[in-house]
PDB file of C-alpha atoms in Angstrom:
ATOM      1  CA  UNK A   1     118.114  98.684 150.705  1.00  0.00           C
ATOM      2  CA  UNK A   2     117.161  99.689 147.159  1.00  0.00           C
ATOM      3  CA  UNK A   3     117.811  97.501 144.055  1.00  0.00           C
ATOM      4  CA  UNK A   4     116.827  97.769 140.346  1.00  0.00           C
ATOM      5  CA  UNK A   5     116.885  94.586 138.753  1.00  0.00           C
ATOM      6  CA  UNK A   6     115.743  92.514 135.689  1.00  0.00           C
ATOM      7  CA  UNK A   7     113.900  89.136 136.212  1.00  0.00           C
ATOM      8  CA  UNK A   8     116.903  87.118 135.119  1.00  0.00           C
ATOM      9  CA  UNK A   9     118.715  88.535 138.166  1.00  0.00           C
ATOM     10  CA  UNK A  10     116.141  87.448 140.656  1.00  0.00           C
ATOM     11  CA  UNK A  11     118.084  84.856 142.296  1.00  0.00           C
ATOM     12  CA  UNK A  12     121.022  87.354 142.999  1.00  0.00           C
ATOM     13  CA  UNK A  13     118.371  89.739 144.460  1.00  0.00           C
ATOM     14  CA  UNK A  14     117.020  86.870 146.687  1.00  0.00           C
ATOM     15  CA  UNK A  15     120.650  86.344 147.975  1.00  0.00           C
ATOM     16  CA  UNK A  16     121.135  90.113 148.787  1.00  0.00           C
ATOM     17  CA  UNK A  17     117.706  90.114 150.591  1.00  0.00           C
ATOM     18  CA  UNK A  18     118.531  87.013 152.653  1.00  0.00           C
ATOM     19  CA  UNK A  19     122.099  88.515 153.469  1.00  0.00           C
ATOM     20  CA  UNK A  20     120.619  91.909 154.849  1.00  0.00           C
ATOM     21  CA  UNK A  21     122.003  92.142 158.452  1.00  0.00           C
ATOM     22  CA  UNK A  22     119.163  91.558 160.910  1.00  0.00           C
ATOM     23  CA  UNK A  23     116.390  90.628 158.284  1.00  0.00           C
ATOM     24  CA  UNK A  24     113.196  89.964 160.066  1.00  0.00           C
ATOM     25  CA  UNK A  25     111.624  86.694 159.243  1.00  0.00           C
ATOM     26  CA  UNK A  26     108.164  87.929 158.699  1.00  0.00           C
ATOM     27  CA  UNK A  27     108.296  89.860 155.342  1.00  0.00           C
ATOM     28  CA  UNK A  28     105.249  91.521 153.587  1.00  0.00           C
ATOM     29  CA  UNK A  29     105.316  92.142 149.718  1.00  0.00           C
ATOM     30  CA  UNK A  30     103.694  95.178 148.368  1.00  0.00           C
ATOM     31  CA  UNK A  31     103.254  95.413 144.703  1.00  0.00           C
ATOM     32  CA  UNK A  32     100.564  95.408 142.030  1.00  0.00           C
ATOM     33  CA  UNK A  33      99.422  92.009 140.394  1.00  0.00           C
ATOM     34  CA  UNK A  34     101.896  90.817 138.036  1.00  0.00           C
ATOM     35  CA  UNK A  35     104.934  92.720 139.125  1.00  0.00           C
ATOM     36  CA  UNK A  36     106.826  89.688 140.435  1.00  0.00           C
ATOM     37  CA  UNK A  37     105.880  88.990 144.096  1.00  0.00           C
ATOM     38  CA  UNK A  38     105.416  85.374 143.667  1.00  0.00           C
ATOM     39  CA  UNK A  39     108.523  85.038 141.418  1.00  0.00           C
ATOM     40  CA  UNK A  40     110.624  86.639 144.102  1.00  0.00           C
ATOM     41  CA  UNK A  41     109.346  84.440 146.924  1.00  0.00           C
ATOM     42  CA  UNK A  42     110.010  81.433 144.824  1.00  0.00           C
ATOM     43  CA  UNK A  43     113.600  82.722 144.483  1.00  0.00           C
ATOM     44  CA  UNK A  44     113.857  83.276 148.303  1.00  0.00           C
ATOM     45  CA  UNK A  45     112.417  79.893 149.074  1.00  0.00           C
ATOM     46  CA  UNK A  46     114.975  78.231 146.719  1.00  0.00           C
ATOM     47  CA  UNK A  47     117.752  80.125 148.448  1.00  0.00           C
ATOM     48  CA  UNK A  48     116.748  78.891 151.866  1.00  0.00           C
ATOM     49  CA  UNK A  49     117.447  75.281 150.686  1.00  0.00           C
ATOM     50  CA  UNK A  50     113.939  74.197 149.611  1.00  0.00           C
ATOM     51  CA  UNK A  51     114.076  71.490 146.983  1.00  0.00           C
ATOM     52  CA  UNK A  52     110.359  71.145 146.381  1.00  0.00           C
ATOM     53  CA  UNK A  53     108.791  73.250 143.651  1.00  0.00           C
ATOM     54  CA  UNK A  54     107.164  76.352 145.116  1.00  0.00           C
ATOM     55  CA  UNK A  55     103.955  77.900 143.691  1.00  0.00           C
ATOM     56  CA  UNK A  56     101.460  80.618 144.322  1.00  0.00           C
ATOM     57  CA  UNK A  57      99.165  79.673 147.324  1.00  0.00           C
ATOM     58  CA  UNK A  58      96.301  81.824 145.602  1.00  0.00           C
ATOM     59  CA  UNK A  59      93.580  79.093 146.233  1.00  0.00           C
ATOM     60  CA  UNK A  60      95.090  77.357 149.271  1.00  0.00           C
ATOM     61  CA  UNK A  61      96.017  80.930 150.923  1.00  0.00           C
ATOM     62  CA  UNK A  62      99.164  79.344 152.467  1.00  0.00           C
ATOM     63  CA  UNK A  63     101.704  77.007 151.168  1.00  0.00           C
ATOM     64  CA  UNK A  64     104.183  75.258 153.591  1.00  0.00           C
ATOM     65  CA  UNK A  65     107.665  74.336 152.376  1.00  0.00           C
ATOM     66  CA  UNK A  66     110.583  72.573 154.305  1.00  0.00           C
ATOM     67  CA  UNK A  67     114.263  73.364 154.076  1.00  0.00           C
ATOM     68  CA  UNK A  68     116.811  70.764 153.884  1.00  0.00           C
ATOM     69  CA  UNK A  69     116.955  70.954 157.564  1.00  0.00           C
ATOM     70  CA  UNK A  70     113.200  70.432 157.678  1.00  0.00           C
ATOM     71  CA  UNK A  71     112.502  73.983 158.918  1.00  0.00           C
ATOM     72  CA  UNK A  72     109.035  75.275 157.851  1.00  0.00           C
ATOM     73  CA  UNK A  73     108.719  78.202 155.438  1.00  0.00           C
ATOM     74  CA  UNK A  74     105.209  79.725 154.936  1.00  0.00           C
ATOM     75  CA  UNK A  75     104.141  81.571 151.763  1.00  0.00           C
ATOM     76  CA  UNK A  76     100.911  83.482 152.145  1.00  0.00           C
ATOM     77  CA  UNK A  77      98.570  84.824 149.260  1.00  0.00           C
ATOM     78  CA  UNK A  78      95.905  86.785 151.290  1.00  0.00           C
ATOM     79  CA  UNK A  79      94.266  88.139 148.063  1.00  0.00           C
ATOM     80  CA  UNK A  80      91.107  85.912 148.380  1.00  0.00           C
ATOM     81  CA  UNK A  81      90.286  86.683 151.962  1.00  0.00           C
ATOM     82  CA  UNK A  82      87.159  88.608 152.184  1.00  0.00           C
ATOM     83  CA  UNK A  83      87.907  90.206 155.727  1.00  0.00           C
ATOM     84  CA  UNK A  84      90.382  89.964 158.371  1.00  0.00           C
ATOM     85  CA  UNK A  85      88.122  87.729 160.551  1.00  0.00           C
ATOM     86  CA  UNK A  86      88.642  84.917 157.997  1.00  0.00           C
ATOM     87  CA  UNK A  87      92.430  85.272 158.492  1.00  0.00           C
ATOM     88  CA  UNK A  88      92.016  85.266 162.233  1.00  0.00           C
ATOM     89  CA  UNK A  89      89.908  82.161 161.991  1.00  0.00           C
ATOM     90  CA  UNK A  90      92.558  80.486 159.782  1.00  0.00           C
ATOM     91  CA  UNK A  91      95.067  81.090 162.658  1.00  0.00           C
ATOM     92  CA  UNK A  92      97.235  83.322 160.618  1.00  0.00           C
ATOM     93  CA  UNK A  93      98.483  85.123 163.663  1.00  0.00           C
ATOM     94  CA  UNK A  94      99.737  81.760 164.844  1.00  0.00           C
ATOM     95  CA  UNK A  95     102.026  81.348 161.684  1.00  0.00           C
ATOM     96  CA  UNK A  96     103.116  85.010 161.844  1.00  0.00           C
ATOM     97  CA  UNK A  97     104.353  84.650 165.549  1.00  0.00           C
ATOM     98  CA  UNK A  98     105.774  81.066 164.968  1.00  0.00           C
ATOM     99  CA  UNK A  99     109.456  82.327 164.483  1.00  0.00           C
ATOM    100  CA  UNK A 100     109.441  80.746 161.177  1.00  0.00           C
ATOM    101  CA  UNK A 101     109.978  82.524 157.607  1.00  0.00           C
ATOM    102  CA  UNK A 102     106.656  83.991 156.580  1.00  0.00           C
ATOM    103  CA  UNK A 103     106.362  85.540 153.277  1.00  0.00           C
ATOM    104  CA  UNK A 104     103.045  87.549 152.859  1.00  0.00           C
ATOM    105  CA  UNK A 105     101.441  88.825 149.579  1.00  0.00           C
ATOM    106  CA  UNK A 106      98.542  91.155 149.885  1.00  0.00           C
ATOM    107  CA  UNK A 107      99.082  92.042 153.562  1.00  0.00           C
ATOM    108  CA  UNK A 108      96.823  94.880 153.477  1.00  0.00           C
ATOM    109  CA  UNK A 109      93.963  92.181 153.781  1.00  0.00           C
ATOM    110  CA  UNK A 110      94.813  91.468 157.345  1.00  0.00           C
ATOM    111  CA  UNK A 111      96.608  94.726 158.752  1.00  0.00           C
ATOM    112  CA  UNK A 112      95.895  93.996 162.337  1.00  0.00           C
ATOM    113  CA  UNK A 113      97.361  90.445 162.165  1.00  0.00           C
ATOM    114  CA  UNK A 114     100.807  91.348 160.776  1.00  0.00           C
ATOM    115  CA  UNK A 115     103.443  91.718 163.595  1.00  0.00           C
ATOM    116  CA  UNK A 116     104.502  95.154 164.188  1.00  0.00           C
ATOM    117  CA  UNK A 117     108.083  93.977 163.845  1.00  0.00           C
ATOM    118  CA  UNK A 118     108.234  92.835 160.201  1.00  0.00           C
ATOM    119  CA  UNK A 119     110.184  93.509 157.015  1.00  0.00           C
ATOM    120  CA  UNK A 120     108.468  95.069 154.051  1.00  0.00           C
ATOM    121  CA  UNK A 121     109.328  94.637 150.322  1.00  0.00           C
ATOM    122  CA  UNK A 122     108.082  97.011 147.824  1.00  0.00           C
ATOM    123  CA  UNK A 123     108.331  96.251 144.169  1.00  0.00           C
ATOM    124  CA  UNK A 124     107.522  98.311 141.314  1.00  0.00           C
ATOM    125  CA  UNK A 125     107.856  97.929 137.508  1.00  0.00           C
ATOM    126  CA  UNK A 126     110.095 100.600 136.024  1.00  0.00           C
ATOM    127  CA  UNK A 127     111.419 101.176 132.521  1.00  0.00           C
ATOM    128  CA  UNK A 128     112.662  98.432 130.183  1.00  0.00           C
ATOM    129  CA  UNK A 129     110.815  95.779 132.233  1.00  0.00           C
ATOM    130  CA  UNK A 130     113.006  96.120 135.164  1.00  0.00           C
ATOM    131  CA  UNK A 131     111.832  96.074 138.834  1.00  0.00           C
ATOM    132  CA  UNK A 132     112.804  98.390 141.627  1.00  0.00           C
ATOM    133  CA  UNK A 133     112.716  96.801 144.940  1.00  0.00           C
ATOM    134  CA  UNK A 134     112.840  98.675 148.378  1.00  0.00           C
ATOM    135  CA  UNK A 135     113.480  96.716 151.452  1.00  0.00           C
ATOM    136  CA  UNK A 136     112.393  98.242 154.714  1.00  0.00           C
ATOM    137  CA  UNK A 137     113.483  96.082 157.727  1.00  0.00           C
TER     138      UNK A 137
END
């Protein structure tokens, strides 16, 4: 799936992503800093019926949210990891294989811990401040 959108359309984009047939629950986000990974994840979390405010887990590395049905959703920002061993020591693989939603920023920090069977979202900034999103499921 490929979508070009402006940031004011982000909630509609989140709905389209979540409606994608057979969407995997572990999703990596590939984009440069400042392109909108966290903004998109916030919209996805909201569409999954989380009423709490979501934020970037840059310093905590993982944030856990609960849906209205009390199902966990995990949002990872792996930017601050120094190496993959740190991620393994944190038990990231247990989160990734939990069967719950896992949204992962900076997945290249732990390439061997990411499940082979995951979805990938690539976001690029294009002209007029718009974003191009590619979903590979």
